[in-house]
JSON list of C-alpha atoms in Angstrom, two decimals:
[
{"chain": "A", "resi": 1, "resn": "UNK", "atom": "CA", "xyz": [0.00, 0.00, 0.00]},
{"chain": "A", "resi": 2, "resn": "UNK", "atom": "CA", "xyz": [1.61, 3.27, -0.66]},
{"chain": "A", "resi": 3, "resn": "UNK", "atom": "CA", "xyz": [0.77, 5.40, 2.07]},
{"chain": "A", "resi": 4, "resn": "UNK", "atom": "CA", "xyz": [1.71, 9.18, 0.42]},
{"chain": "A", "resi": 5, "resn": "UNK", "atom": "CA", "xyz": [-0.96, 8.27, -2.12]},
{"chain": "A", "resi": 6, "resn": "UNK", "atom": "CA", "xyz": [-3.63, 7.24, 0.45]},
{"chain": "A", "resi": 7, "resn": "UNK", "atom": "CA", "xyz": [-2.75, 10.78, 2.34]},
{"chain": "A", "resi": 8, "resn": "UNK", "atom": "CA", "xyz": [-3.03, 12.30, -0.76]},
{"chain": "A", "resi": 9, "resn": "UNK", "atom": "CA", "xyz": [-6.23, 11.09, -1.65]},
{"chain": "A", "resi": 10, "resn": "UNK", "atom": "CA", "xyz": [-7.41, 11.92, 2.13]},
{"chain": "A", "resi": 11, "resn": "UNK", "atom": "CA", "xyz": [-6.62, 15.62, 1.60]},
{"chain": "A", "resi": 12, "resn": "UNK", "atom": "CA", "xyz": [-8.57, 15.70, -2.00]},
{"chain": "A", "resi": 13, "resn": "UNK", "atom": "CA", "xyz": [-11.49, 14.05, 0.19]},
{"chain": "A", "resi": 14, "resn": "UNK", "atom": "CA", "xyz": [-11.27, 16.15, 2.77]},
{"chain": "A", "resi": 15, "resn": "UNK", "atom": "CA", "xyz": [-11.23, 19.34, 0.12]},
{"chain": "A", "resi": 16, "resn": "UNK", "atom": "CA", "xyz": [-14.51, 18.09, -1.56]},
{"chain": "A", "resi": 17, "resn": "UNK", "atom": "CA", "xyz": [-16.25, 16.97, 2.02]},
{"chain": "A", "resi": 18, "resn": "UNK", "atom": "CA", "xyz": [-15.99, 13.27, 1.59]},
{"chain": "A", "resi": 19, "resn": "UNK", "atom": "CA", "xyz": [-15.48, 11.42, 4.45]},
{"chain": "A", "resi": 20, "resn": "UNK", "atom": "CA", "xyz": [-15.66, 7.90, 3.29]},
{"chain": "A", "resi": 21, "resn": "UNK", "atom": "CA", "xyz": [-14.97, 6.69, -0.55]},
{"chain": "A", "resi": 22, "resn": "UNK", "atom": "CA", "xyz": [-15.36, 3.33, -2.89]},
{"chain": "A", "resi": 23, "resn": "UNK", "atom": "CA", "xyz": [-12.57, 2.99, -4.80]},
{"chain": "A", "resi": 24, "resn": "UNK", "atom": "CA", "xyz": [-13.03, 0.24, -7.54]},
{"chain": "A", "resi": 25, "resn": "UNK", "atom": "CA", "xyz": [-11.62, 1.07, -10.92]},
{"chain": "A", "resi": 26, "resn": "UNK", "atom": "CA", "xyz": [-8.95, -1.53, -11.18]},
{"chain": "A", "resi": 27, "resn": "UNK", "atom": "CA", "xyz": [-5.99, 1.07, -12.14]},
{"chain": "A", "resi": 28, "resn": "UNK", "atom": "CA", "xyz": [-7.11, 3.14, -8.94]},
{"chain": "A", "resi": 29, "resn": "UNK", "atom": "CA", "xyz": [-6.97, 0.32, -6.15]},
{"chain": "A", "resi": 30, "resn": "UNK", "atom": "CA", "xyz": [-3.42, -0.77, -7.73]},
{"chain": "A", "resi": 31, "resn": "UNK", "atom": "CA", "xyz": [-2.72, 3.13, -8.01]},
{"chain": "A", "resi": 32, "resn": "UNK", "atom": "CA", "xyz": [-3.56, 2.90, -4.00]},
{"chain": "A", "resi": 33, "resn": "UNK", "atom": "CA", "xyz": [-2.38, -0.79, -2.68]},
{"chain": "A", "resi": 34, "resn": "UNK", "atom": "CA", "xyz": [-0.15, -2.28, -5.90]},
{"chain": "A", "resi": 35, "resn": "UNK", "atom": "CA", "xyz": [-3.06, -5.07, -6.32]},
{"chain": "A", "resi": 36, "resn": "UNK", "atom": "CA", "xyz": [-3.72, -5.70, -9.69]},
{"chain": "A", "resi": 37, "resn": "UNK", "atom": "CA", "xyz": [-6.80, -7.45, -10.10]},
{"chain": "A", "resi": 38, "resn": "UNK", "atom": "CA", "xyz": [-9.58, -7.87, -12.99]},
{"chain": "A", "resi": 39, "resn": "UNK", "atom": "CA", "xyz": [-12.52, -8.75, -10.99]},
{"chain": "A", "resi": 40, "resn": "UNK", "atom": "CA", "xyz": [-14.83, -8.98, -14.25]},
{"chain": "A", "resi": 41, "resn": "UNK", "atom": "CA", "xyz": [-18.23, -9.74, -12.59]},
{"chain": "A", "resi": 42, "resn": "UNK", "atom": "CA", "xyz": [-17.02, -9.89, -8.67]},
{"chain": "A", "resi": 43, "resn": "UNK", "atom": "CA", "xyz": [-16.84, -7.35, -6.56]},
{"chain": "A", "resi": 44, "resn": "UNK", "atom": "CA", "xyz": [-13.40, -5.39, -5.76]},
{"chain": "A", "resi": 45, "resn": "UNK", "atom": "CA", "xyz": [-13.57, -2.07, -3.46]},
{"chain": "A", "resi": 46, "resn": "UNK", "atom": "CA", "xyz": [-10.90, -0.46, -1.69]},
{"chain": "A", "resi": 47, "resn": "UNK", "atom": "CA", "xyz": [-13.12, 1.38, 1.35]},
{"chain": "A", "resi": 48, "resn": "UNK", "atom": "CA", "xyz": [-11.23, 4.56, 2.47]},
{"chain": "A", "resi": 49, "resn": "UNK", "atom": "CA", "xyz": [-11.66, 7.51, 5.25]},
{"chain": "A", "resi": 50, "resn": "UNK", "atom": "CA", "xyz": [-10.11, 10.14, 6.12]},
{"chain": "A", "resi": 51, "resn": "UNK", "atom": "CA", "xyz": [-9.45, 8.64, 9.46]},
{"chain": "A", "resi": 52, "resn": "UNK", "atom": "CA", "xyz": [-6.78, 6.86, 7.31]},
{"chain": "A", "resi": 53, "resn": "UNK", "atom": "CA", "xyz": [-8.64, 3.56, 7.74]},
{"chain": "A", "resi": 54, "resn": "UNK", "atom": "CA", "xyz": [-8.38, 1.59, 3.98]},
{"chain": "A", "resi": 55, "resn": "UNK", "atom": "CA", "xyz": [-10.09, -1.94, 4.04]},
{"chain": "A", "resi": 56, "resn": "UNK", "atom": "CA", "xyz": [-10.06, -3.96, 0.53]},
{"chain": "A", "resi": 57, "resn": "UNK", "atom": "CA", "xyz": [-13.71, -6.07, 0.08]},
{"chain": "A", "resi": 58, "resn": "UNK", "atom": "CA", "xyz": [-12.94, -8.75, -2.48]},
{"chain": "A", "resi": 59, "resn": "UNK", "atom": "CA", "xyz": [-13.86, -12.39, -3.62]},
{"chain": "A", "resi": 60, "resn": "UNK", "atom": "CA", "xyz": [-11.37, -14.79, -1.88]},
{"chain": "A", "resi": 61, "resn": "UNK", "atom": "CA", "xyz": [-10.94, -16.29, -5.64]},
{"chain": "A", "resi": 62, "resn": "UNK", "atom": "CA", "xyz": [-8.08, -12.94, -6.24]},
{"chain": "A", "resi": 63, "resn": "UNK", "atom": "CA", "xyz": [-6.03, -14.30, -3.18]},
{"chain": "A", "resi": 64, "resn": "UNK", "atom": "CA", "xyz": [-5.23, -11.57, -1.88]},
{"chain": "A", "resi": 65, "resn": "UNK", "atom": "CA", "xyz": [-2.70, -11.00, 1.81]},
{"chain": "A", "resi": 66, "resn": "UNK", "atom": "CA", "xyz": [-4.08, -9.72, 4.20]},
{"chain": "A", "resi": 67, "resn": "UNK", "atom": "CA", "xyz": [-1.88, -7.22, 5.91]},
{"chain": "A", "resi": 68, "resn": "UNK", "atom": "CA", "xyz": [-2.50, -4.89, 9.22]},
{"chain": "A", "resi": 69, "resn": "UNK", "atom": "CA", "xyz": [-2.00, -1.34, 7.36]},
{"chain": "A", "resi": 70, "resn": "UNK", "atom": "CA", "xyz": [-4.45, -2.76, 4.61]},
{"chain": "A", "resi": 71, "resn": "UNK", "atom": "CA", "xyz": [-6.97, -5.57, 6.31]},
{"chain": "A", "resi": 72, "resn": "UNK", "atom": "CA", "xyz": [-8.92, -7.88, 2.80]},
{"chain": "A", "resi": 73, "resn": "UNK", "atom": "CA", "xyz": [-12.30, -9.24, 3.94]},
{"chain": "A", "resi": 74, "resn": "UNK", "atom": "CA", "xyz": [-13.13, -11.44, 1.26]},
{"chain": "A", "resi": 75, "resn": "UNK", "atom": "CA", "xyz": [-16.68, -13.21, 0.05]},
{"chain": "A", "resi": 76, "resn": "UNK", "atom": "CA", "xyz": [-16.65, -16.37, -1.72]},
{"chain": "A", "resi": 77, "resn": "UNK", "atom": "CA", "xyz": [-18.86, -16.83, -4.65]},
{"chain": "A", "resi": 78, "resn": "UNK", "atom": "CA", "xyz": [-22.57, -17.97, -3.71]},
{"chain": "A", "resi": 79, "resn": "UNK", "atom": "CA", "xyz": [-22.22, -15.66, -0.97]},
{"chain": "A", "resi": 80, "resn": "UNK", "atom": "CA", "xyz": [-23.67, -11.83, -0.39]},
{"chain": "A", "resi": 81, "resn": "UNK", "atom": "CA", "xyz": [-20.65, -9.93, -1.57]},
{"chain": "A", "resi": 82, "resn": "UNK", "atom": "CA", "xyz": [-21.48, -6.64, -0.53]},
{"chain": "A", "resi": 83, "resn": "UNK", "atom": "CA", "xyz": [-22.74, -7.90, 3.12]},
{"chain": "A", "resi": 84, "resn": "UNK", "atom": "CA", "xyz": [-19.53, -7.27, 4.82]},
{"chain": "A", "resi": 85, "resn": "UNK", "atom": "CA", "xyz": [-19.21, -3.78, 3.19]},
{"chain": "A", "resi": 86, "resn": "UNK", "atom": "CA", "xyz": [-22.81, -2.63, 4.26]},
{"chain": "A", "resi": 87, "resn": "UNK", "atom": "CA", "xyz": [-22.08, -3.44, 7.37]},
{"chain": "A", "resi": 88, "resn": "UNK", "atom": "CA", "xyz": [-18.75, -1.13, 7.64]},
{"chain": "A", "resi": 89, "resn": "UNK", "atom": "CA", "xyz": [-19.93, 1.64, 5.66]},
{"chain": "A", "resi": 90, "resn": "UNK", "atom": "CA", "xyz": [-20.62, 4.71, 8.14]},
{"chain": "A", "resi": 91, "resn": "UNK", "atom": "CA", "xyz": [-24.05, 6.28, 7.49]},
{"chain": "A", "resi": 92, "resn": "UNK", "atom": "CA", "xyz": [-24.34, 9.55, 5.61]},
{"chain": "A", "resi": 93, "resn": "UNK", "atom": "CA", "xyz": [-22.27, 10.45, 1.97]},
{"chain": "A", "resi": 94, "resn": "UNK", "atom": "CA", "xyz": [-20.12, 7.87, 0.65]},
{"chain": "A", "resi": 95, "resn": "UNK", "atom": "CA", "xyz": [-18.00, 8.49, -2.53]},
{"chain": "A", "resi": 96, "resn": "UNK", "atom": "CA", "xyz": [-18.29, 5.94, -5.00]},
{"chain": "A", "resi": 97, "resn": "UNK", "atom": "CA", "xyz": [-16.63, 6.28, -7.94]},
{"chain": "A", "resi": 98, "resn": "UNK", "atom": "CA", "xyz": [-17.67, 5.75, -11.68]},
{"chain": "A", "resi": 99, "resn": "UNK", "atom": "CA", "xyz": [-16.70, 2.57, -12.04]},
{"chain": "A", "resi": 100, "resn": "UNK", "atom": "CA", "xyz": [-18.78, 0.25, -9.52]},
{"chain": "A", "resi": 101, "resn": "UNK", "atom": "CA", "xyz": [-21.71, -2.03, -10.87]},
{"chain": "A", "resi": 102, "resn": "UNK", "atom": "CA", "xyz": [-24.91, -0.84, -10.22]},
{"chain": "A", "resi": 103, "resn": "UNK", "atom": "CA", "xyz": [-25.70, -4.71, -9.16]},
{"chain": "A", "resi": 104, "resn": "UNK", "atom": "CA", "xyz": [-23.38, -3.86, -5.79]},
{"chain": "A", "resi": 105, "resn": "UNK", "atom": "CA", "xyz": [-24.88, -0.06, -5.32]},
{"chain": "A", "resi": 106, "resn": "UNK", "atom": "CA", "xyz": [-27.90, -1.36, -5.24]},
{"chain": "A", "resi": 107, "resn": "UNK", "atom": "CA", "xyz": [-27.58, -4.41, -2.87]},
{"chain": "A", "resi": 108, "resn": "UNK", "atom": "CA", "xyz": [-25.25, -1.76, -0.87]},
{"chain": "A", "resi": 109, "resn": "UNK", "atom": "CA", "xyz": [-28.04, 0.61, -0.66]},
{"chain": "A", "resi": 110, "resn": "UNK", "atom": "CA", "xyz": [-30.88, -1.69, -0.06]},
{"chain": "A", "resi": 111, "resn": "UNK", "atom": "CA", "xyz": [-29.29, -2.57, 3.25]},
{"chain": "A", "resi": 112, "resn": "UNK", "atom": "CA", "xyz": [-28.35, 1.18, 4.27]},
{"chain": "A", "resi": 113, "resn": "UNK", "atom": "CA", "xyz": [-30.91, 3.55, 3.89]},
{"chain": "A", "resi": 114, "resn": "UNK", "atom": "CA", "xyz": [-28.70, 6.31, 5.52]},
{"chain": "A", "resi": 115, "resn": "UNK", "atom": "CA", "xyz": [-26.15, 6.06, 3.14]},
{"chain": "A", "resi": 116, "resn": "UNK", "atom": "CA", "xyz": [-25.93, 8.60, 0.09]},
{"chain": "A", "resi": 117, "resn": "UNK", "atom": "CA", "xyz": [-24.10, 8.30, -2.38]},
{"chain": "A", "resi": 118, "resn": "UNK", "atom": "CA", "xyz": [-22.48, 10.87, -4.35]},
{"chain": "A", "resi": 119, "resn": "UNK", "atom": "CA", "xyz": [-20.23, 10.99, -7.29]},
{"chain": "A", "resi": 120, "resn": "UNK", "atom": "CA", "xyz": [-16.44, 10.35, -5.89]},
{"chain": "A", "resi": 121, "resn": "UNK", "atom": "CA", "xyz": [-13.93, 9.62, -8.77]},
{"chain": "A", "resi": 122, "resn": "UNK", "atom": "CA", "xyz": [-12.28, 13.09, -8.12]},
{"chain": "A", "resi": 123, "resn": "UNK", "atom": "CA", "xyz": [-10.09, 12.21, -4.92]},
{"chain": "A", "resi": 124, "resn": "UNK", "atom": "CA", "xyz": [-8.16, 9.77, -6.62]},
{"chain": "A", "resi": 125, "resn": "UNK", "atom": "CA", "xyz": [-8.46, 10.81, -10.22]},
{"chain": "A", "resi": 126, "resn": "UNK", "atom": "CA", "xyz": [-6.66, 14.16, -9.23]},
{"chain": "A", "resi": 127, "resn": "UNK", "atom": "CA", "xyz": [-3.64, 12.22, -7.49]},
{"chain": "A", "resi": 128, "resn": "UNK", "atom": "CA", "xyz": [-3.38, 10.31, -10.29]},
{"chain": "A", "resi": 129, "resn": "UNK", "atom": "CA", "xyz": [-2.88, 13.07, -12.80]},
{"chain": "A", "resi": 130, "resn": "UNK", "atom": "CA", "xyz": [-0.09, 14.62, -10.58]},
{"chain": "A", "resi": 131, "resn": "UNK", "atom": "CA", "xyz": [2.71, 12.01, -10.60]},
{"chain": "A", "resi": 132, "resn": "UNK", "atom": "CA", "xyz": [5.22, 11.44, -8.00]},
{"chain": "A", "resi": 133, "resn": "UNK", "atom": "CA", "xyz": [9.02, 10.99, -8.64]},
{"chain": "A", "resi": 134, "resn": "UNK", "atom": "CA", "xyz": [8.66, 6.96, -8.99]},
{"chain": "A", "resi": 135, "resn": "UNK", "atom": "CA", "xyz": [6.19, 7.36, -10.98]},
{"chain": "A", "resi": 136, "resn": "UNK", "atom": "CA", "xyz": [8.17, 10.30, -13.40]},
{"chain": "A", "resi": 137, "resn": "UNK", "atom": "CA", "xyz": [11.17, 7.80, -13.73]},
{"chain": "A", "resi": 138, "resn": "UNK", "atom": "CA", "xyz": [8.90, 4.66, -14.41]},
{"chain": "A", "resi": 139, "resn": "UNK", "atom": "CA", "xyz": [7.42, 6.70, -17.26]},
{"chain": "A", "resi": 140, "resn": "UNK", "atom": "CA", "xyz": [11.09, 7.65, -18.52]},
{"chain": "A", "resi": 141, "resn": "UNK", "atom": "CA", "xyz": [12.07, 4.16, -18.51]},
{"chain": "A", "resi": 142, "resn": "UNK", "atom": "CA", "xyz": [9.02, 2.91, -20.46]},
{"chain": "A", "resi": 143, "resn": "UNK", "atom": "CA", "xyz": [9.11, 5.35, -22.85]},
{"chain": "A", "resi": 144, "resn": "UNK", "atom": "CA", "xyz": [12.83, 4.69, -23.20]},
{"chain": "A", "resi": 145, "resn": "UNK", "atom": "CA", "xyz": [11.90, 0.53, -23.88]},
{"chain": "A", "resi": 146, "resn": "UNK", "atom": "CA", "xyz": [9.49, 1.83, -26.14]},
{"chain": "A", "resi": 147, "resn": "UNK", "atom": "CA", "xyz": [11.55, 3.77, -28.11]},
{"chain": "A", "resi": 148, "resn": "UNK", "atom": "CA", "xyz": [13.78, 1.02, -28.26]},
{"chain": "A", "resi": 149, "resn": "UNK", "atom": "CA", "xyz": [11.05, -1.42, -29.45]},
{"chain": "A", "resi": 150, "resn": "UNK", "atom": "CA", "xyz": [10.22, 1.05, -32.27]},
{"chain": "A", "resi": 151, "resn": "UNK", "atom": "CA", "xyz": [13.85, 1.52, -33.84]},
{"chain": "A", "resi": 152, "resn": "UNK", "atom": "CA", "xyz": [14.24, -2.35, -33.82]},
{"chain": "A", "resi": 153, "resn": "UNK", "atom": "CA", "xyz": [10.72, -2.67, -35.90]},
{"chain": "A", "resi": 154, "resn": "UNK", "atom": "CA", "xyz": [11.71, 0.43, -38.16]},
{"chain": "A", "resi": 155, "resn": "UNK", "atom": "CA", "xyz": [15.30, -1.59, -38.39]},
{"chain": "A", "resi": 156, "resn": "UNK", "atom": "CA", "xyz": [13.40, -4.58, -39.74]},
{"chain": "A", "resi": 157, "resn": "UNK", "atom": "CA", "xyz": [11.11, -2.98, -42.32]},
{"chain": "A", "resi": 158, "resn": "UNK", "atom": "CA", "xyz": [12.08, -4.45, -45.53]},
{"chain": "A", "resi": 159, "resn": "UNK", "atom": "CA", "xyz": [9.97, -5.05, -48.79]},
{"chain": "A", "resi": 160, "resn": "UNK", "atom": "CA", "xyz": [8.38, -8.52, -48.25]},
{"chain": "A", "resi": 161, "resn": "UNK", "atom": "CA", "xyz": [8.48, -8.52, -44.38]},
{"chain": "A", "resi": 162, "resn": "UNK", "atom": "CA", "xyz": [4.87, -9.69, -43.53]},
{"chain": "A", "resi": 163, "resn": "UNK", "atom": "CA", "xyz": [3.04, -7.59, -40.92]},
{"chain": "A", "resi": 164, "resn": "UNK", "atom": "CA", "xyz": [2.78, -10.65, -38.54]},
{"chain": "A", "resi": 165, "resn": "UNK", "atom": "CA", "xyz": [6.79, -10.99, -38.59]},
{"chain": "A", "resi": 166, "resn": "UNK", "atom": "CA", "xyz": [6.48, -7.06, -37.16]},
{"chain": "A", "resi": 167, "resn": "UNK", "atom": "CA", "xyz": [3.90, -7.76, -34.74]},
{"chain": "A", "resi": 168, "resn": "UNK", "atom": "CA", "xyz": [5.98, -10.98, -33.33]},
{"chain": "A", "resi": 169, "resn": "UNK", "atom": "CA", "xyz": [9.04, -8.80, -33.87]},
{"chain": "A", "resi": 170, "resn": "UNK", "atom": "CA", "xyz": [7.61, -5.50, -31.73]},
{"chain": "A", "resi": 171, "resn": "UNK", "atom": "CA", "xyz": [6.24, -9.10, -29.14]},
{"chain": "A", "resi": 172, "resn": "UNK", "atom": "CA", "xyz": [9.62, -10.37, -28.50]},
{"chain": "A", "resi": 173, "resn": "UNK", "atom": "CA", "xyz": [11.74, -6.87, -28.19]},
{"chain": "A", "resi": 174, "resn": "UNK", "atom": "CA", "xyz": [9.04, -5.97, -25.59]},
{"chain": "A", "resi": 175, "resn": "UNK", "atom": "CA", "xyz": [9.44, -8.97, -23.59]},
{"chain": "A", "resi": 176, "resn": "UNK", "atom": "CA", "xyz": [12.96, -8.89, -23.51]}
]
């Protein structure tokens, strides 16, 4: 979990009068905890106050540790998956963001009817556009690969190469 970027995304929640937020666009909860998971139909959501309390709600399926600065309570499938959540969610405005099913919303807000829920992509959508140092030289060093990648495939281009020897060319430079 990287805790500047959970601090950060306190402040921005604190700025817009959030005091609780559902984070669970897959690029955000990795942006937050370094968990990359595609949860396709299950339900993934990184809970966050501004108390600095972050619990990840997630099908036991994804396997992911459980770890004191960032507690998983996980469903398995055939059970309620947004149960556990309902039950931790403080009454009053909660921040979901843009990405959530409305199959979990709803089963969220059928349980708490003093819960509202209001549009909360901003808090971490803001931190995300403003990049750290790590995240500056990570972007260097892609871009560098990348450039790399591209002057082998412009090295290769030849009349008669076939576009899939390019595409397993640009394959293999990548992965090495």
């Amino acid at each position: 979990m990287d805790q500047a970027r959970m601090e950060r995304v306190a402040e921005q929640m604190r700025q817009q009068g959030l005091t609780q937020l559902l984070v669970t666009a897959t690029a955000s909860v990795y942006y937050l905890t370094g968990f990359w998971v595609e949860p396709h139909e299950r339900m993934l959501a990184l809970y966050l106050d501004t108390d600095g309390r972050a619990v990840l709600y997630g099908n036991a399926i994804f396997g992911l540790p459980s770890t004191p600065e960032l507690p998983v309570v996980t469903h398995s499938d055939g059970e309620d998956p947004v149960a556990s959540l309902a039950a931790a969610v403080r009454p009053g405005t909660l921040g979901i963001d843009k990405f959530w099913y409305s199959k979990f919303l709803i089963g969220l807000l059928s349980r708490r009817s003093d819960v509202t829920p209001v549009h909360g992509s901003d808090p971490v959508d803001l931190c995300r556009k403003c990049k750290d140092g790590a995240e500056r030289a990570a972007m260097r060093h892609s871009s560098a690969m990348n450039d790399q990648v591209v002057t082998a495939a412009i090295s290769a281009l030849r009349q008669g190469v076939r576009e899939n020897e390019l595409a397993s060319l640009v394959n293999r430079e990548f992965l090495a």
